Structures are given as structure tokens and as C-alpha cells.
CSV table of C-alpha atoms in Angstrom, one decimal:
chain,number,residue,atom,x,y,z
W,1,GLY,CA,0.0,0.0,0.0
W,2,ALA,CA,0.9,3.7,-0.3
W,3,VAL,CA,2.3,5.6,2.6
W,4,VAL,CA,0.4,8.9,3.0
W,5,SER,CA,0.7,11.5,5.8
W,6,GLN,CA,-1.5,14.4,6.7
W,7,HIS,CA,-0.8,17.4,8.9
W,8,PRO,CA,-2.2,18.4,11.2
W,9,SER,CA,-4.1,15.4,12.4
W,10,TRP,CA,-6.6,17.6,14.1
W,11,VAL,CA,-7.2,21.4,14.4
W,12,ILE,CA,-9.6,23.7,16.2
W,13,CYS,CA,-10.0,27.2,14.9
W,14,LYS,CA,-12.3,30.2,15.4
W,15,SER,CA,-15.0,31.0,12.9
W,16,GLY,CA,-13.6,33.2,10.1
W,17,THR,CA,-10.1,32.0,10.2
W,18,SER,CA,-8.3,30.0,7.5
W,19,VAL,CA,-6.8,26.6,8.0
W,20,LYS,CA,-4.3,24.8,5.8
W,21,ILE,CA,-4.1,21.0,5.6
W,22,GLU,CA,-1.1,19.3,4.1
W,23,CYS,CA,-1.0,15.9,2.5
W,24,ARG,CA,2.2,14.2,1.6
W,25,SER,CA,2.7,11.0,-0.5
W,26,LEU,CA,5.7,9.5,1.1
W,27,ASP,CA,6.7,6.5,-1.1
W,28,PHE,CA,5.5,7.5,-4.6
W,29,GLN,CA,4.9,10.5,-6.7
W,30,ALA,CA,1.3,11.4,-7.1
W,31,THR,CA,0.2,13.1,-10.3
W,32,THR,CA,-3.4,13.2,-8.9
W,33,MET,CA,-4.7,14.1,-5.6
W,34,PHE,CA,-8.2,13.5,-4.4
W,35,TRP,CA,-9.6,15.4,-1.5
W,36,TYR,CA,-12.5,14.0,0.4
W,37,ARG,CA,-14.7,15.2,3.3
W,38,GLN,CA,-16.5,13.0,5.7
W,39,PHE,CA,-19.1,14.2,8.2
W,40,PRO,CA,-19.9,12.0,11.3
W,41,LYS,CA,-21.4,8.6,10.6
W,42,GLN,CA,-21.5,9.5,6.8
W,43,SER,CA,-19.4,8.3,4.0
W,44,LEU,CA,-16.6,9.9,2.1
W,45,MET,CA,-17.6,12.6,-0.3
W,46,LEU,CA,-15.3,13.7,-3.0
W,47,MET,CA,-14.6,17.4,-2.9
W,48,ALA,CA,-12.1,17.9,-5.7
W,49,THR,CA,-9.5,16.3,-7.9
W,50,SER,CA,-6.2,18.0,-8.6
W,51,ASN,CA,-3.5,17.1,-11.1
W,52,GLU,CA,0.1,18.3,-10.4
W,53,GLY,CA,0.7,21.7,-11.9
W,54,SER,CA,-3.0,22.2,-12.9
W,55,LYS,CA,-6.1,23.8,-11.4
W,56,ALA,CA,-8.3,21.5,-9.3
W,57,THR,CA,-11.5,20.2,-10.5
W,58,TYR,CA,-14.3,20.7,-7.9
W,59,GLU,CA,-17.4,18.5,-7.5
W,60,GLN,CA,-20.7,20.0,-7.7
W,61,GLY,CA,-21.7,22.0,-4.7
W,62,VAL,CA,-18.1,22.5,-3.5
W,63,GLU,CA,-17.0,26.1,-3.5
W,64,LYS,CA,-13.7,26.5,-5.2
W,65,ASP,CA,-13.0,29.9,-3.6
W,66,LYS,CA,-13.6,28.5,-0.1
W,67,PHE,CA,-11.6,25.3,-0.5
W,68,LEU,CA,-8.3,26.2,-2.1
W,69,ILE,CA,-6.2,23.3,-3.4
W,70,ASN,CA,-2.6,23.5,-4.3
W,71,HIS,CA,-0.8,20.6,-5.9
W,72,ALA,CA,2.5,22.2,-6.7
W,73,SER,CA,4.6,19.0,-6.4
W,74,LEU,CA,4.2,15.3,-6.9
W,75,THR,CA,4.5,14.6,-3.2
W,76,LEU,CA,2.7,17.5,-1.6
W,77,SER,CA,-0.9,18.9,-1.9
W,78,THR,CA,-2.5,21.4,0.4
W,79,LEU,CA,-6.2,22.1,1.1
W,80,THR,CA,-6.9,25.5,2.6
W,81,VAL,CA,-10.3,26.1,4.2
W,82,THR,CA,-10.8,29.8,4.0
W,83,SER,CA,-13.0,31.8,6.3
W,84,ALA,CA,-14.0,28.7,8.1
W,85,HIS,CA,-17.5,28.3,9.6
W,86,PRO,CA,-18.8,25.7,12.0
W,87,GLU,CA,-20.5,23.9,9.2
W,88,ASP,CA,-17.0,23.2,7.7
W,89,SER,CA,-16.2,21.1,10.7
W,90,SER,CA,-15.5,17.7,9.3
W,91,PHE,CA,-12.9,15.0,8.7
W,92,TYR,CA,-10.8,15.9,5.6
W,93,ILE,CA,-8.9,13.1,3.9
W,94,CYS,CA,-6.6,13.1,1.0
W,95,SER,CA,-5.9,10.3,-1.5
W,96,PRO,CA,-2.8,10.4,-3.7
W,97,TYR,CA,-2.9,8.5,-7.0
W,98,THR,CA,-0.8,7.9,-10.1
W,99,SER,CA,-2.0,5.5,-12.8
W,100,GLY,CA,0.4,2.6,-13.0
W,101,LYS,CA,1.9,3.3,-9.6
W,102,THR,CA,-1.0,2.4,-7.4
W,103,ASP,CA,-3.5,-0.2,-8.2
W,104,THR,CA,-6.3,1.5,-6.4
W,105,GLN,CA,-6.9,4.4,-4.0
W,106,TYR,CA,-5.1,4.7,-0.7
W,107,PHE,CA,-5.9,7.3,1.9
W,108,GLY,CA,-4.2,9.6,4.3
W,109,PRO,CA,-5.0,9.4,8.0
W,110,GLY,CA,-7.3,12.4,7.9
W,111,THR,CA,-7.5,15.8,9.5
W,112,ARG,CA,-10.3,16.5,11.9
W,113,LEU,CA,-11.3,20.2,11.7
W,114,THR,CA,-13.5,21.8,14.4
W,115,VAL,CA,-14.6,25.3,13.8
W,116,LEU,CA,-15.9,27.1,16.9
G,1,GLN,CA,-31.7,6.3,-5.8
G,2,LYS,CA,-28.1,6.4,-4.5
G,3,GLU,CA,-25.5,4.9,-6.8
G,4,VAL,CA,-24.2,2.7,-4.0
G,5,GLU,CA,-26.4,1.4,-1.2
G,6,GLN,CA,-25.0,0.0,2.0
G,7,ASP,CA,-26.7,-0.9,5.2
G,8,PRO,CA,-25.2,1.3,8.0
G,9,GLY,CA,-25.9,-1.2,10.7
G,10,PRO,CA,-24.7,-1.4,13.4
G,11,LEU,CA,-24.0,-5.1,13.1
G,12,SER,CA,-23.1,-6.9,16.3
G,13,VAL,CA,-21.7,-10.4,16.3
G,14,PRO,CA,-19.9,-12.7,18.8
G,15,GLU,CA,-16.2,-13.4,18.4
G,16,GLY,CA,-15.6,-16.2,15.9
G,17,ALA,CA,-18.7,-15.6,13.8
G,18,ILE,CA,-18.7,-15.2,10.1
G,19,VAL,CA,-19.6,-11.7,9.1
G,20,SER,CA,-21.3,-10.9,5.8
G,21,LEU,CA,-21.2,-7.2,4.6
G,22,ASN,CA,-23.0,-6.2,1.4
G,23,CYS,CA,-23.5,-3.4,-1.0
G,24,THR,CA,-25.7,-2.9,-4.1
G,25,TYR,CA,-25.1,-0.5,-6.9
G,26,SER,CA,-26.9,0.9,-9.9
G,27,ASN,CA,-24.2,2.0,-12.3
G,28,SER,CA,-23.1,-0.8,-14.6
G,29,ALA,CA,-20.1,1.3,-15.6
G,30,PHE,CA,-18.3,0.6,-12.3
G,31,GLN,CA,-15.1,-1.4,-13.0
G,32,TYR,CA,-13.3,-1.6,-9.8
G,33,PHE,CA,-14.7,-2.7,-6.5
G,34,MET,CA,-13.0,-2.1,-3.1
G,35,TRP,CA,-13.6,-2.7,0.6
G,36,TYR,CA,-12.1,-0.4,3.1
G,37,ARG,CA,-11.9,-0.6,6.9
G,38,GLN,CA,-12.1,2.6,8.9
G,39,TYR,CA,-11.4,2.8,12.6
G,40,SER,CA,-12.8,5.8,14.5
G,41,ARG,CA,-11.1,9.1,13.6
G,42,LYS,CA,-8.8,7.4,11.2
G,43,GLY,CA,-8.5,7.3,7.4
G,44,PRO,CA,-9.9,4.4,5.4
G,45,GLU,CA,-7.5,1.4,5.1
G,46,LEU,CA,-7.8,-0.7,1.9
G,47,LEU,CA,-8.7,-4.3,2.6
G,48,MET,CA,-9.6,-5.8,-0.8
G,49,TYR,CA,-10.1,-4.8,-4.4
G,50,THR,CA,-11.4,-6.7,-7.4
G,51,TYR,CA,-11.8,-6.0,-11.0
G,52,SER,CA,-14.2,-8.7,-12.2
G,53,SER,CA,-17.0,-10.8,-11.0
G,54,GLY,CA,-16.0,-13.7,-8.8
G,55,ASN,CA,-14.3,-14.3,-5.4
G,56,LYS,CA,-11.0,-13.1,-4.1
G,57,GLU,CA,-9.6,-14.3,-0.8
G,58,ASP,CA,-7.0,-12.8,1.5
G,59,GLY,CA,-6.6,-14.5,4.8
G,60,ARG,CA,-9.8,-14.3,6.7
G,61,PHE,CA,-11.4,-11.9,4.2
G,62,THR,CA,-13.2,-12.9,1.0
G,63,ALA,CA,-14.5,-10.4,-1.4
G,64,GLN,CA,-17.3,-11.4,-3.8
G,65,VAL,CA,-18.6,-9.4,-6.8
G,66,ASP,CA,-21.6,-10.3,-8.9
G,67,LYS,CA,-21.9,-7.8,-11.8
G,68,SER,CA,-25.0,-9.3,-13.2
G,69,SER,CA,-26.8,-8.6,-9.9
G,70,LYS,CA,-24.8,-5.4,-9.2
G,71,TYR,CA,-24.0,-6.8,-5.8
G,72,ILE,CA,-20.8,-7.1,-3.8
G,73,SER,CA,-20.0,-8.8,-0.5
G,74,LEU,CA,-17.2,-9.0,2.0
G,75,PHE,CA,-17.0,-12.0,4.3
G,76,ILE,CA,-14.9,-12.1,7.4
G,77,ARG,CA,-14.3,-15.5,8.9
G,78,ASP,CA,-13.4,-16.1,12.5
G,79,SER,CA,-14.1,-12.5,13.4
G,80,GLN,CA,-12.1,-10.9,16.2
G,81,PRO,CA,-12.8,-7.9,18.5
G,82,SER,CA,-10.1,-6.0,16.5
G,83,ASP,CA,-12.3,-6.3,13.4
G,84,SER,CA,-14.7,-3.9,15.1
G,85,ALA,CA,-14.7,-0.9,12.7
G,86,THR,CA,-16.7,0.7,10.0
G,87,TYR,CA,-16.5,-1.1,6.6
G,88,LEU,CA,-16.9,0.9,3.5
G,89,CYS,CA,-17.5,-0.5,0.1
G,90,ALA,CA,-16.4,1.5,-2.9
G,91,MET,CA,-16.5,1.3,-6.6
G,92,SER,CA,-15.0,3.3,-9.4
G,93,ALA,CA,-15.7,4.1,-13.0
G,94,SER,CA,-14.0,6.1,-15.7
G,95,ARG,CA,-15.2,9.7,-16.2
G,96,GLU,CA,-16.1,11.1,-19.6
G,97,THR,CA,-13.7,14.0,-18.9
G,98,GLY,CA,-10.9,11.6,-18.2
G,99,GLY,CA,-9.6,10.0,-15.0
G,100,PHE,CA,-12.1,8.1,-12.7
G,101,LYS,CA,-14.4,8.7,-9.8
G,102,THR,CA,-14.9,6.5,-6.8
G,103,ILE,CA,-18.2,6.3,-5.0
G,104,PHE,CA,-18.4,5.1,-1.4
G,105,GLY,CA,-21.1,3.3,0.4
G,106,ALA,CA,-22.3,4.8,3.7
G,107,GLY,CA,-20.3,2.2,5.6
G,108,THR,CA,-21.5,-0.5,7.9
G,109,ARG,CA,-20.5,-0.3,11.6
G,110,LEU,CA,-19.4,-3.7,12.9
G,111,PHE,CA,-19.0,-4.7,16.5
G,112,VAL,CA,-17.4,-8.0,17.4
G,113,LYS,CA,-18.0,-9.0,21.0
G,114,ALA,CA,-15.4,-10.9,22.9
């Protein structure tokens, strides 16, 4: 399986602040990064797909100006939640992927965001 | 109708029991079928993946795919308390715009009692 890290593992912030979540692919270079969100007792919902060096593609209903994704290198992608609100409190999980390198999707350990 | 249906449970079984977890789906374009295990406050961990109809076995786990019925299953033999977790089925299909998209089931919460 792939080795993926996320930082921070959990964060608490005040409403209106911005939070950056880092995702690192430690044992292979990921041309694609998927970002998911998971609310309590619900399944993973894809937020956006980013390809290294390109703009991210966002799923319907996900605000691109609120959830900024940067995939500047093959081993690092960041998700910034701007002007966070309590309804953004969730578990954010990244999933790096490269066709031919990984046979299926592997996931990071997740970042739990709580917005007060 | 959701693309993937999975009973959220919870499912409670005694230690040593055989566990059967199932998902149904509606999109015949799905090509890859996966099962993930997720412990509380952790990211999903890949257990099994299959490409075609049939069975695939790995230790105590057996994944079964029936494309004609659009039905997939995960069997856990000799279940252990450490198997207590949420099990997510997932399936992926190519996108018209390129790449692929994975759809997840809601997850079934499993409790194995010692």
C-alpha cells in the first residue's frame, strides 16, 4: 500500500479564520490528488481532484474559492479552508494517486477540523 | 436512488462468527470494487479490491462481486474484536472527462463482541 501523511491530524479554529491541511505522498509521486470530506457517521464525499501543476476540478456544490487546493509538487498537496465556519467542521482526507503506480486508492490518516 | 447502497448497521456479532457485509449499486459502468476498513477518527484502510466478477480471498477476508446482480460482498471469517470498525464498500468508474471517480457506500459499523 501507499504511505500517506496528513498534517495536522486535528485542528480547532475560530470562525472566520483559514486553515491549511497538508497531504504528503511519502513513497511514490502522485500526479493526482483526491480530497474528500467525511461528516460524522457518513461516507466519504469527493470534494475535488487536482493534477500536479494544474487547477483542481471541484465537485458540484463545493465552493472553489472556499476550499483552495494547491498541488505544486508530486509529493505534496494542500487544502486551505478559507473563512471557516462551524458547518465546515468535518474530517478531511486526501488520497494520492498515479496511474500505474497504485492499483487503487489509498488514503491519508485524515485531519479533523473543528470550527468554533 | 443512490449509486451505492450499504446498510449502515450497526452489526453486532460474537467473536468467531462469520460476518457478511454487502453493497448494491446501480451504475453498470463501475469497473473496480473495493472494501475499506475505517477505525474511528482514522483514514480508510484498503482491505480488498477486485476488478471482475467472482471471489477473491485474502486471509480471513473474502470479497465477492456479482456484476450481473450489481451486488458485492465482504465475508470475514473467525471474526475478532479487533475487526470492530466501519467497513466501506467503494467502486470506481472512468469519467467522460478523463480519470475516474470513486463512489463510497455509507459504511457498515461492525462490533465483534469478545
